[in-house]
PDB file of C-alpha atoms in Angstrom:
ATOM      1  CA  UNK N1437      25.534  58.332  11.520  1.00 82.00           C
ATOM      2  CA  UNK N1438      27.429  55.529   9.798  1.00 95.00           C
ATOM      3  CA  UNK N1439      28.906  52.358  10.968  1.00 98.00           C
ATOM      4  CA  UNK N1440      31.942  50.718   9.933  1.00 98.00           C
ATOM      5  CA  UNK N1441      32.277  46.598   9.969  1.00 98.00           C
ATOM      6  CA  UNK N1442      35.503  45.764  10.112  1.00 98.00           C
ATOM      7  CA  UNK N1443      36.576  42.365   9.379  1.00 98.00           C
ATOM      8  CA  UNK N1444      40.050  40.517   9.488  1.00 98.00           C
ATOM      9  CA  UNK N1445      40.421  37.892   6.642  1.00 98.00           C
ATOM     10  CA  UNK N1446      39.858  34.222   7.521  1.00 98.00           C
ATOM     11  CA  UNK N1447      42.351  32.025   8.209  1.00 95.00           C
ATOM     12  CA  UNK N1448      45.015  31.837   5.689  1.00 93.00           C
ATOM     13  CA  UNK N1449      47.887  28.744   4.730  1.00 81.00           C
ATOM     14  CA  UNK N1450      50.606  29.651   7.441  1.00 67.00           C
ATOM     15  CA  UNK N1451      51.314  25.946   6.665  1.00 64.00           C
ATOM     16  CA  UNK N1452      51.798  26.252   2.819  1.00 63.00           C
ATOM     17  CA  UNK N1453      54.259  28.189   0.510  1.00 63.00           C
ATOM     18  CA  UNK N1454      51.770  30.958  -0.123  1.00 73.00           C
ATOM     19  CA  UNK N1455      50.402  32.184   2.726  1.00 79.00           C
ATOM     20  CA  UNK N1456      47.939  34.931   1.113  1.00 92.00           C
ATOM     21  CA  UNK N1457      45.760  32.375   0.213  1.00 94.00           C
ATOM     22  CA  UNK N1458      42.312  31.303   2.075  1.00 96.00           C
ATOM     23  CA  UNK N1459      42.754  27.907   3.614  1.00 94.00           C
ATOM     24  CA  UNK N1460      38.889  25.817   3.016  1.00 95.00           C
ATOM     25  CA  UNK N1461      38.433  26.799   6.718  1.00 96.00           C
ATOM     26  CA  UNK N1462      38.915  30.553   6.223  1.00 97.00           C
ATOM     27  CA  UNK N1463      36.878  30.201   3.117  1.00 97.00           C
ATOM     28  CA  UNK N1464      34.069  28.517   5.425  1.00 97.00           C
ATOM     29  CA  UNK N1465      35.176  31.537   8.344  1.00 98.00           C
ATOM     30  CA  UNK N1466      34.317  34.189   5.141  1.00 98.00           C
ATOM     31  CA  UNK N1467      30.993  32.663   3.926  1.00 97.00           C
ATOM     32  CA  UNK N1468      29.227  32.462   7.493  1.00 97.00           C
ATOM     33  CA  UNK N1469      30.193  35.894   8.557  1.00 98.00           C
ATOM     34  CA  UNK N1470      28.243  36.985   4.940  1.00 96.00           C
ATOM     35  CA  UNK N1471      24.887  34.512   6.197  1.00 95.00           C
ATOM     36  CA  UNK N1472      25.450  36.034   9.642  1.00 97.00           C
ATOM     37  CA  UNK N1473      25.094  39.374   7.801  1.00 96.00           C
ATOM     38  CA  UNK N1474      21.939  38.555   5.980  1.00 93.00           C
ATOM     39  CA  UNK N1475      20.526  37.308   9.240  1.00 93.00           C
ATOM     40  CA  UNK N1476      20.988  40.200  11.106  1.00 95.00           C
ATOM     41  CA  UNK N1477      19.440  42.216   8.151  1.00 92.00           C
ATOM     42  CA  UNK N1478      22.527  44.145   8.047  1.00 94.00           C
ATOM     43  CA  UNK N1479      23.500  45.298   4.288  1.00 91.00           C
ATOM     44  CA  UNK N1480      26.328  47.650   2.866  1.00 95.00           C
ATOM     45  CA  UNK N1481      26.322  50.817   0.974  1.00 94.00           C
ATOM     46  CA  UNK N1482      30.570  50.434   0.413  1.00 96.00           C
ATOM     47  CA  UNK N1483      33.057  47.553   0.525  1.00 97.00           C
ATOM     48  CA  UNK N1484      36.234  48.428   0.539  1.00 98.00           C
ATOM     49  CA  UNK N1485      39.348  45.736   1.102  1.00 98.00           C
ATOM     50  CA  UNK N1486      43.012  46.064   1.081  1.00 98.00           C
ATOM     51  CA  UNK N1487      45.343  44.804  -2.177  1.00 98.00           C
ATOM     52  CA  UNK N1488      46.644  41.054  -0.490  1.00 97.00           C
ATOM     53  CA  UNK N1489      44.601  38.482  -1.838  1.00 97.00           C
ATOM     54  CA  UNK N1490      43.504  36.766   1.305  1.00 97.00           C
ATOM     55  CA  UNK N1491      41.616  39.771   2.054  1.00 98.00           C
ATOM     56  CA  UNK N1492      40.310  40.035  -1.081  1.00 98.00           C
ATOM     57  CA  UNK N1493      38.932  36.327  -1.160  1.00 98.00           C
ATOM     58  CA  UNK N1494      37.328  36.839   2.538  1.00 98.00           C
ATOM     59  CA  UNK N1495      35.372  40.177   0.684  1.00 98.00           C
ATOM     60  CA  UNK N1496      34.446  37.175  -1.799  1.00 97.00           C
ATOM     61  CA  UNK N1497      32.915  34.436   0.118  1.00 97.00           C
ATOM     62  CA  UNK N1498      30.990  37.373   2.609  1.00 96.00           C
ATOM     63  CA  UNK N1499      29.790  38.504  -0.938  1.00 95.00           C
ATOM     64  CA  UNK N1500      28.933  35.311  -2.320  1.00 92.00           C
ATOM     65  CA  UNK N1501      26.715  34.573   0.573  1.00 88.00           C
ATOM     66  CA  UNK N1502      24.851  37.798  -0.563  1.00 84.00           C
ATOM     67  CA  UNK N1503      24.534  37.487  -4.327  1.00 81.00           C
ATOM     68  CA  UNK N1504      23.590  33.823  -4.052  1.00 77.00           C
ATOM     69  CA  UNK N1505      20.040  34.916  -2.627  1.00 76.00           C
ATOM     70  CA  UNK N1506      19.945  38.127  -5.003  1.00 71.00           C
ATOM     71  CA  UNK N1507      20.796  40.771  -2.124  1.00 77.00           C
ATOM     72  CA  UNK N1508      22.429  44.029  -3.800  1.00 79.00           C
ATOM     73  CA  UNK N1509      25.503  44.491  -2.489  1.00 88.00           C
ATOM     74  CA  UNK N1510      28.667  46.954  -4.235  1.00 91.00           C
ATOM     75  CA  UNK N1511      31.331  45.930  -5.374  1.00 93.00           C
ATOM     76  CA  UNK N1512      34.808  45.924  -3.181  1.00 96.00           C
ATOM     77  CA  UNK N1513      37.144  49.043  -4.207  1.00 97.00           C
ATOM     78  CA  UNK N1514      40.675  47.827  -3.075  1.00 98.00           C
ATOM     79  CA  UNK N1515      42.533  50.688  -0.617  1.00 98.00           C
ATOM     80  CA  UNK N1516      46.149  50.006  -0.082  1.00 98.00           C
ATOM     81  CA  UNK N1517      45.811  51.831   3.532  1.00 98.00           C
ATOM     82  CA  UNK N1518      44.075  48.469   4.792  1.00 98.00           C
ATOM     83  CA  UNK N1519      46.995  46.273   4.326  1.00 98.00           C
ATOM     84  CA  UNK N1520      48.848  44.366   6.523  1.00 97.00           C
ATOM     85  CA  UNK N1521      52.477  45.487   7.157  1.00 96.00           C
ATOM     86  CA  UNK N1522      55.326  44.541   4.320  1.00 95.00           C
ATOM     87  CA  UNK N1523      56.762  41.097   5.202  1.00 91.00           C
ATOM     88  CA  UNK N1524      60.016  42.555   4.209  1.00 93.00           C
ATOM     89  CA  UNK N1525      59.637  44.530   7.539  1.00 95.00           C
ATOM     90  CA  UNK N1526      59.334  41.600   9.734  1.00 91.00           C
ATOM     91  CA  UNK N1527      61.885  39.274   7.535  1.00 92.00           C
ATOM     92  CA  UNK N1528      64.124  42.454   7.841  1.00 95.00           C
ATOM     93  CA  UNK N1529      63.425  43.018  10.982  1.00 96.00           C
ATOM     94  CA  UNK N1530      63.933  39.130  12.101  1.00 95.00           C
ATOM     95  CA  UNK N1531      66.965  39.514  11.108  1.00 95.00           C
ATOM     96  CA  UNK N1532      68.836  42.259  12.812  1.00 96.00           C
ATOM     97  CA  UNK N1533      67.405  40.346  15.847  1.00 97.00           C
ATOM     98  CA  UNK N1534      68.685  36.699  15.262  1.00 95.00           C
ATOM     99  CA  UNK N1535      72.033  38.207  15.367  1.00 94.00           C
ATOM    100  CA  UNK N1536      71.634  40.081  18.858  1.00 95.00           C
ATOM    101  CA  UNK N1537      69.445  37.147  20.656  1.00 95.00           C
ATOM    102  CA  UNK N1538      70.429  33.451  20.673  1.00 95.00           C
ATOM    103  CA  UNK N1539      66.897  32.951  21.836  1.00 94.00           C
ATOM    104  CA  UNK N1540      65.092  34.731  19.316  1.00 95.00           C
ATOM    105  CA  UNK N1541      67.600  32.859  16.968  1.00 95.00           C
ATOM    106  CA  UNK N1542      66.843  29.136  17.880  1.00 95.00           C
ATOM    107  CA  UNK N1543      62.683  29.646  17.931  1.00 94.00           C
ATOM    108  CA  UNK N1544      63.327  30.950  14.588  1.00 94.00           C
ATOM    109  CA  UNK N1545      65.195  28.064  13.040  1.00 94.00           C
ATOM    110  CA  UNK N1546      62.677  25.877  15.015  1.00 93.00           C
ATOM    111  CA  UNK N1547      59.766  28.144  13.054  1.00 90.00           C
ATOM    112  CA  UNK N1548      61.807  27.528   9.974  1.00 89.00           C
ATOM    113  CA  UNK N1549      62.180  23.739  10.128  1.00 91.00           C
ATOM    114  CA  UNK N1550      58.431  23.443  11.166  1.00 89.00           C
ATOM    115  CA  UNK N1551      57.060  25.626   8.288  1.00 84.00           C
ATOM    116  CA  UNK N1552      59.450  23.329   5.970  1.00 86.00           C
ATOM    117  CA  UNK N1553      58.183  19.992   6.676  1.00 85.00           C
ATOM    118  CA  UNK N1554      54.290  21.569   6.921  1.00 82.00           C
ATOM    119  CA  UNK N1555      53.917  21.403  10.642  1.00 85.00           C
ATOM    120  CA  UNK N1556      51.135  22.685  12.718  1.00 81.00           C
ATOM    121  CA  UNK N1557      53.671  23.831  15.133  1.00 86.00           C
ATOM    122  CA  UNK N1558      54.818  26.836  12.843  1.00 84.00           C
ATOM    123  CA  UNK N1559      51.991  28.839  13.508  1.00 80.00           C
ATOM    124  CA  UNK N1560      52.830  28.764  17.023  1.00 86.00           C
ATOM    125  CA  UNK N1561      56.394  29.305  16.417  1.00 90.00           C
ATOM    126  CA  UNK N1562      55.345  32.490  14.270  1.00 86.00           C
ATOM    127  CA  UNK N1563      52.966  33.498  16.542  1.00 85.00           C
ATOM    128  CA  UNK N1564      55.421  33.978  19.569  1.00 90.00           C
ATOM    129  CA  UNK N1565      58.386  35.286  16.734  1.00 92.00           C
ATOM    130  CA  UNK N1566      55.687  38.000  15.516  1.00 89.00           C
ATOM    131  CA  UNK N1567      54.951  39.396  19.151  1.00 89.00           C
ATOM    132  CA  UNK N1568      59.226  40.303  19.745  1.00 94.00           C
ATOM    133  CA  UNK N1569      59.235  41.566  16.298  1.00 95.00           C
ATOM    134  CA  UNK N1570      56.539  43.535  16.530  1.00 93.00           C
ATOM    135  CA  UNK N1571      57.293  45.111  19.832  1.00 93.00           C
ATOM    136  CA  UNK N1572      60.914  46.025  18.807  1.00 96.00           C
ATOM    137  CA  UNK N1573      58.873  47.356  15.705  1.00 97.00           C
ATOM    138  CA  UNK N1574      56.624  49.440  17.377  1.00 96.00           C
ATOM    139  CA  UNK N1575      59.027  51.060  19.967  1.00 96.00           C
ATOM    140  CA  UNK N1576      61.462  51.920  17.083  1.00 97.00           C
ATOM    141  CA  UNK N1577      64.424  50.209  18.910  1.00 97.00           C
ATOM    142  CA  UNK N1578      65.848  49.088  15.127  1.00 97.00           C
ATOM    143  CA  UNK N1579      64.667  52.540  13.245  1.00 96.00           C
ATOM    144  CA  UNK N1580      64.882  53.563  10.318  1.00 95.00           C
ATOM    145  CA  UNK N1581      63.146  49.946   8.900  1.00 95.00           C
ATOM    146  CA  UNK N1582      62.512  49.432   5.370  1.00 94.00           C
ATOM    147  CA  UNK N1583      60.151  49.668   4.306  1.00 96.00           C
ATOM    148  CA  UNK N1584      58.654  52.012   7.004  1.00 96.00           C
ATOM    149  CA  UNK N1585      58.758  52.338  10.546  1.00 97.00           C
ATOM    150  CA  UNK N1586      55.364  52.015  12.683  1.00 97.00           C
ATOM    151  CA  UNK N1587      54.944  55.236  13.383  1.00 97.00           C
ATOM    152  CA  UNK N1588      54.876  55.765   9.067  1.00 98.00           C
ATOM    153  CA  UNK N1589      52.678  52.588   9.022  1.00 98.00           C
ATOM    154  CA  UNK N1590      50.471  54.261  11.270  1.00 98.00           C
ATOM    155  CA  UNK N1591      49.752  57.166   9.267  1.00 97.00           C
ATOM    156  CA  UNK N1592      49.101  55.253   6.250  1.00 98.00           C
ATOM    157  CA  UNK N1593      46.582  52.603   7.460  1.00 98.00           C
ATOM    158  CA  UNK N1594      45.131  56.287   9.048  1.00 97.00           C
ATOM    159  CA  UNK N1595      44.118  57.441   5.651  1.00 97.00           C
ATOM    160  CA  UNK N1596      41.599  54.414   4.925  1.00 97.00           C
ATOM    161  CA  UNK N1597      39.085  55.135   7.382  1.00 97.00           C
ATOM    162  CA  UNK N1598      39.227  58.772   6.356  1.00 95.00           C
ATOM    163  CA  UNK N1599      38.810  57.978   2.598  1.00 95.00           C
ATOM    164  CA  UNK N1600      35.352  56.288   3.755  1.00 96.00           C
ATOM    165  CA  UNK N1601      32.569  58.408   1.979  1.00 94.00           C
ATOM    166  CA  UNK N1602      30.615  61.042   5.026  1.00 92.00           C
ATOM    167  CA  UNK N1603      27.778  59.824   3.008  1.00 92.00           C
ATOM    168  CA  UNK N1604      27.258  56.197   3.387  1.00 94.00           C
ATOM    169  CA  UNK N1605      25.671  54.682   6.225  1.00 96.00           C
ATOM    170  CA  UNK N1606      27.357  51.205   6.105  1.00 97.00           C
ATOM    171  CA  UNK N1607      30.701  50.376   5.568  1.00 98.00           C
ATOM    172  CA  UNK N1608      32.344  47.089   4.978  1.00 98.00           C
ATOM    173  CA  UNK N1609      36.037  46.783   5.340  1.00 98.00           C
ATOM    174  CA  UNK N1610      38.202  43.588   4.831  1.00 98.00           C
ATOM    175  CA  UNK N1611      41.396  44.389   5.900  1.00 98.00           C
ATOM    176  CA  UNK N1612      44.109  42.589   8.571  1.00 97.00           C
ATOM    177  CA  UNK N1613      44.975  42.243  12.335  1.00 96.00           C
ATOM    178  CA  UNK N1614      47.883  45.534  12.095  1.00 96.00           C
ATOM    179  CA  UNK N1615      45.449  47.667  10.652  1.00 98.00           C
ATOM    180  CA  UNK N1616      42.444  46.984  12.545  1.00 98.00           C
ATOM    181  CA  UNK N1617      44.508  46.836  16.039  1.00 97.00           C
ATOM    182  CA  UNK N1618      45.772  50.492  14.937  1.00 98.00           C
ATOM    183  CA  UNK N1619      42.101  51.379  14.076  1.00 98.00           C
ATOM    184  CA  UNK N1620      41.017  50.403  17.378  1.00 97.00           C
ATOM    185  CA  UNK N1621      43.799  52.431  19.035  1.00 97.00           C
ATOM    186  CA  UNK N1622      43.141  55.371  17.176  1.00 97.00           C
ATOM    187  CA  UNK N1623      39.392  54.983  17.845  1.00 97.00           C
ATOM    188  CA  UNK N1624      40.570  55.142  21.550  1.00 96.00           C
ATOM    189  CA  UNK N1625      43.219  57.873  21.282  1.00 96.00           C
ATOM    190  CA  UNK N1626      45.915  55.489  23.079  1.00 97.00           C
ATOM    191  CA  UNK N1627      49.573  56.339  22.149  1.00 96.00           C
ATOM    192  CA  UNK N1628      50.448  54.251  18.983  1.00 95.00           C
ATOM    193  CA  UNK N1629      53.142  52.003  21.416  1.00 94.00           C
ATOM    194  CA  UNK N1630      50.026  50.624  23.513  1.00 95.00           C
ATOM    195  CA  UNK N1631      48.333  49.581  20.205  1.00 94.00           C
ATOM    196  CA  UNK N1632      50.169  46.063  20.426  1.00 89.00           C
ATOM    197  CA  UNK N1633      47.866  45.498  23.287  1.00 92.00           C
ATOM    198  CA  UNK N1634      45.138  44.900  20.474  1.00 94.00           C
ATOM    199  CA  UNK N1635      47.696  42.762  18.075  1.00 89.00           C
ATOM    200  CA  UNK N1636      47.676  39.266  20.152  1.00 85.00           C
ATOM    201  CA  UNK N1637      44.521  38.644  20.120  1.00 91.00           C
ATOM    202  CA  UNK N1638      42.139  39.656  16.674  1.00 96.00           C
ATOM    203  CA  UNK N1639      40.501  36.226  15.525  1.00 97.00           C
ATOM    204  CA  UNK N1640      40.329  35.237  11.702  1.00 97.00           C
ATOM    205  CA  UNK N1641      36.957  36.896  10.137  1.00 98.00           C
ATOM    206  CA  UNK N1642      36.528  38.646  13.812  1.00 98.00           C
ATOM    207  CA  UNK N1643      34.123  41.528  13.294  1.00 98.00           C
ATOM    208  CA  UNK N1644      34.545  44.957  14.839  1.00 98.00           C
ATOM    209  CA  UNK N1645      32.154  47.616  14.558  1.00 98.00           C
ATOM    210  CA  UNK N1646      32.627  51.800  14.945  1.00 98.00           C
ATOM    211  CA  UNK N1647      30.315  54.498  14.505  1.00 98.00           C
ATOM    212  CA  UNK N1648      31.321  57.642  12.852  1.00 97.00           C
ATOM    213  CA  UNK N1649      30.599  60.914  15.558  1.00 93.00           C
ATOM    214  CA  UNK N1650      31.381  64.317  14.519  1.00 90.00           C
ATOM    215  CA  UNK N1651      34.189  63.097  11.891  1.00 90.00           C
ATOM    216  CA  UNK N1652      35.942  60.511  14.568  1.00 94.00           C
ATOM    217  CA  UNK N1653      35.185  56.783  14.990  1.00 97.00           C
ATOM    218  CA  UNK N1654      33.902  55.226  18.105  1.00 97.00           C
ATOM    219  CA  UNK N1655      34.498  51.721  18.912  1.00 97.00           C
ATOM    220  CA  UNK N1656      31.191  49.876  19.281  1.00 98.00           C
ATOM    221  CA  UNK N1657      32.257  46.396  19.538  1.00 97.00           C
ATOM    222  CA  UNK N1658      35.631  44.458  19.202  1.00 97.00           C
ATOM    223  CA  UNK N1659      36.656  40.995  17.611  1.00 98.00           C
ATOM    224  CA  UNK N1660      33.470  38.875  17.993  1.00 98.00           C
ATOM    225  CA  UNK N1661      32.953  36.188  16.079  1.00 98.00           C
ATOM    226  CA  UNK N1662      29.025  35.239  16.449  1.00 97.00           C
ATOM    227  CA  UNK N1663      29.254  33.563  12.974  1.00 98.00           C
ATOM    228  CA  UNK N1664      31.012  30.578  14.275  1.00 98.00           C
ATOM    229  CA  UNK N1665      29.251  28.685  16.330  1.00 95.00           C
ATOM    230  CA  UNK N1666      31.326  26.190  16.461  1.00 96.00           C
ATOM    231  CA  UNK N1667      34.602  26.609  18.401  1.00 95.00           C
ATOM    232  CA  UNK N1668      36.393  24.485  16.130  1.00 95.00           C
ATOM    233  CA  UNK N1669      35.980  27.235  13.334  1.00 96.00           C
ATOM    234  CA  UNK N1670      37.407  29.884  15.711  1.00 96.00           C
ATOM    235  CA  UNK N1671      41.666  30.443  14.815  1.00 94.00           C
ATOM    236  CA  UNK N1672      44.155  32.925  15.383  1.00 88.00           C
ATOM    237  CA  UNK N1673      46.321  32.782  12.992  1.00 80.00           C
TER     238      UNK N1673
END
């Protein structure tokens, strides 16, 4: 049998000019989950992460928490198939839609303005622009996208939990809230236009956990966060 641990990077600077970059709270979300892990006894025979850097640094501070009391633990082979979706898709995307909905058109210069002048509204504002997007994404209504649609993005993010060794027994992945809502919808054999369902609502550093059956994985548990205690830690986006 072997498990995987899926984990979505901590929170990253939706306020700043680079967002693939750990905020000090998503480097505090990252290096709890890893003491969580040694708590719970639970160690890894593979890390894998995707290329963006805020995954990356999560993999860091979970390792960090490891190495700094001498626990063996490998180290992270980066796996394209765990990244989020392009930003050129969404930006593209965004796009065709401001000119077909005045709506859609206003929250985004509102989004715009906030992110601008550093605002702790923006996330909000990207939060509810992300959800159209994403569901005009998902049911193709703008197809062909650059630079895939979702059903392509589907099939690649497909191809990392297959690429995960038959024999190793523990698995961690550092990877984004796309992938590991697709994950879970694959793990559940939905059709890919219910796996939105999943999208709204996958915490920073949230942990899931599936168990490998007969060359298919089962979901075991979904976007728990028992490494923050403190409520104030837990964020979205």
């Amino acid at each position: 049998m072997s498990l995987l641990y899926l984990v979505r990077h901590g929170q990253a600077d939706r306020l700043g000019k680079n967002y693939d970059q750990l905020t000090d709270h998503g480097w505090k979300q990252a290096k709890l989950l890893g003491e969580y892990f040694k708590s719970q006894r639970i160690e890894f025979d593979s890390v894998y992460t995707g290329t963006l850097n805020r995954q990356k640094q999560t993999a860091q501070g979970i390792i960090e928490s490891f190495s700094n009391d001498l626990f063996c633990i490998p180290e992270p082979v980066e796996n394209s198939a765990w990244d989020e979706f392009d930003s050129k898709m969404w930006l593209g995307l965004a796009a065709k839609i401001r000119h077909a909905n005045d709506k859609f058109a206003k929250l985004y210069e509102s989004y715009k303005k906030a992110w601008e002048e550093g605002k702790e509204e923006t996330r909000d504002y990207f939060q509810e622009l992300i959800q159209i997007v994403l569901n005009d994404w998902v049911h193709g209504v703008w197809d062909p996208v650059e630079p895939y649609t979702f059903k392509e993005y589907v099939e690649k993010v497909s191809f990392g939990p297959k690429e995960i060794p038959n024999n190793v027994k523990s698995t961690l992945v550092v990877s984004s809230s796309t992938p590991i809502a697709i994950m879970m919808g694959l793990s559940c054999k939905m059709q890919p236009v219910e796996f939105p369902v999943f999208m709204k609502s996958i915490t920073n550093s949230s942990l899931s956990v599936f168990r490998r059956e007969n060359g298919h994985w089962e979901p075991v548990s979904w976007n728990n966060t028992p490494h923050l205690q403190n409520p104030d830690l837990v964020t979205l986006v």
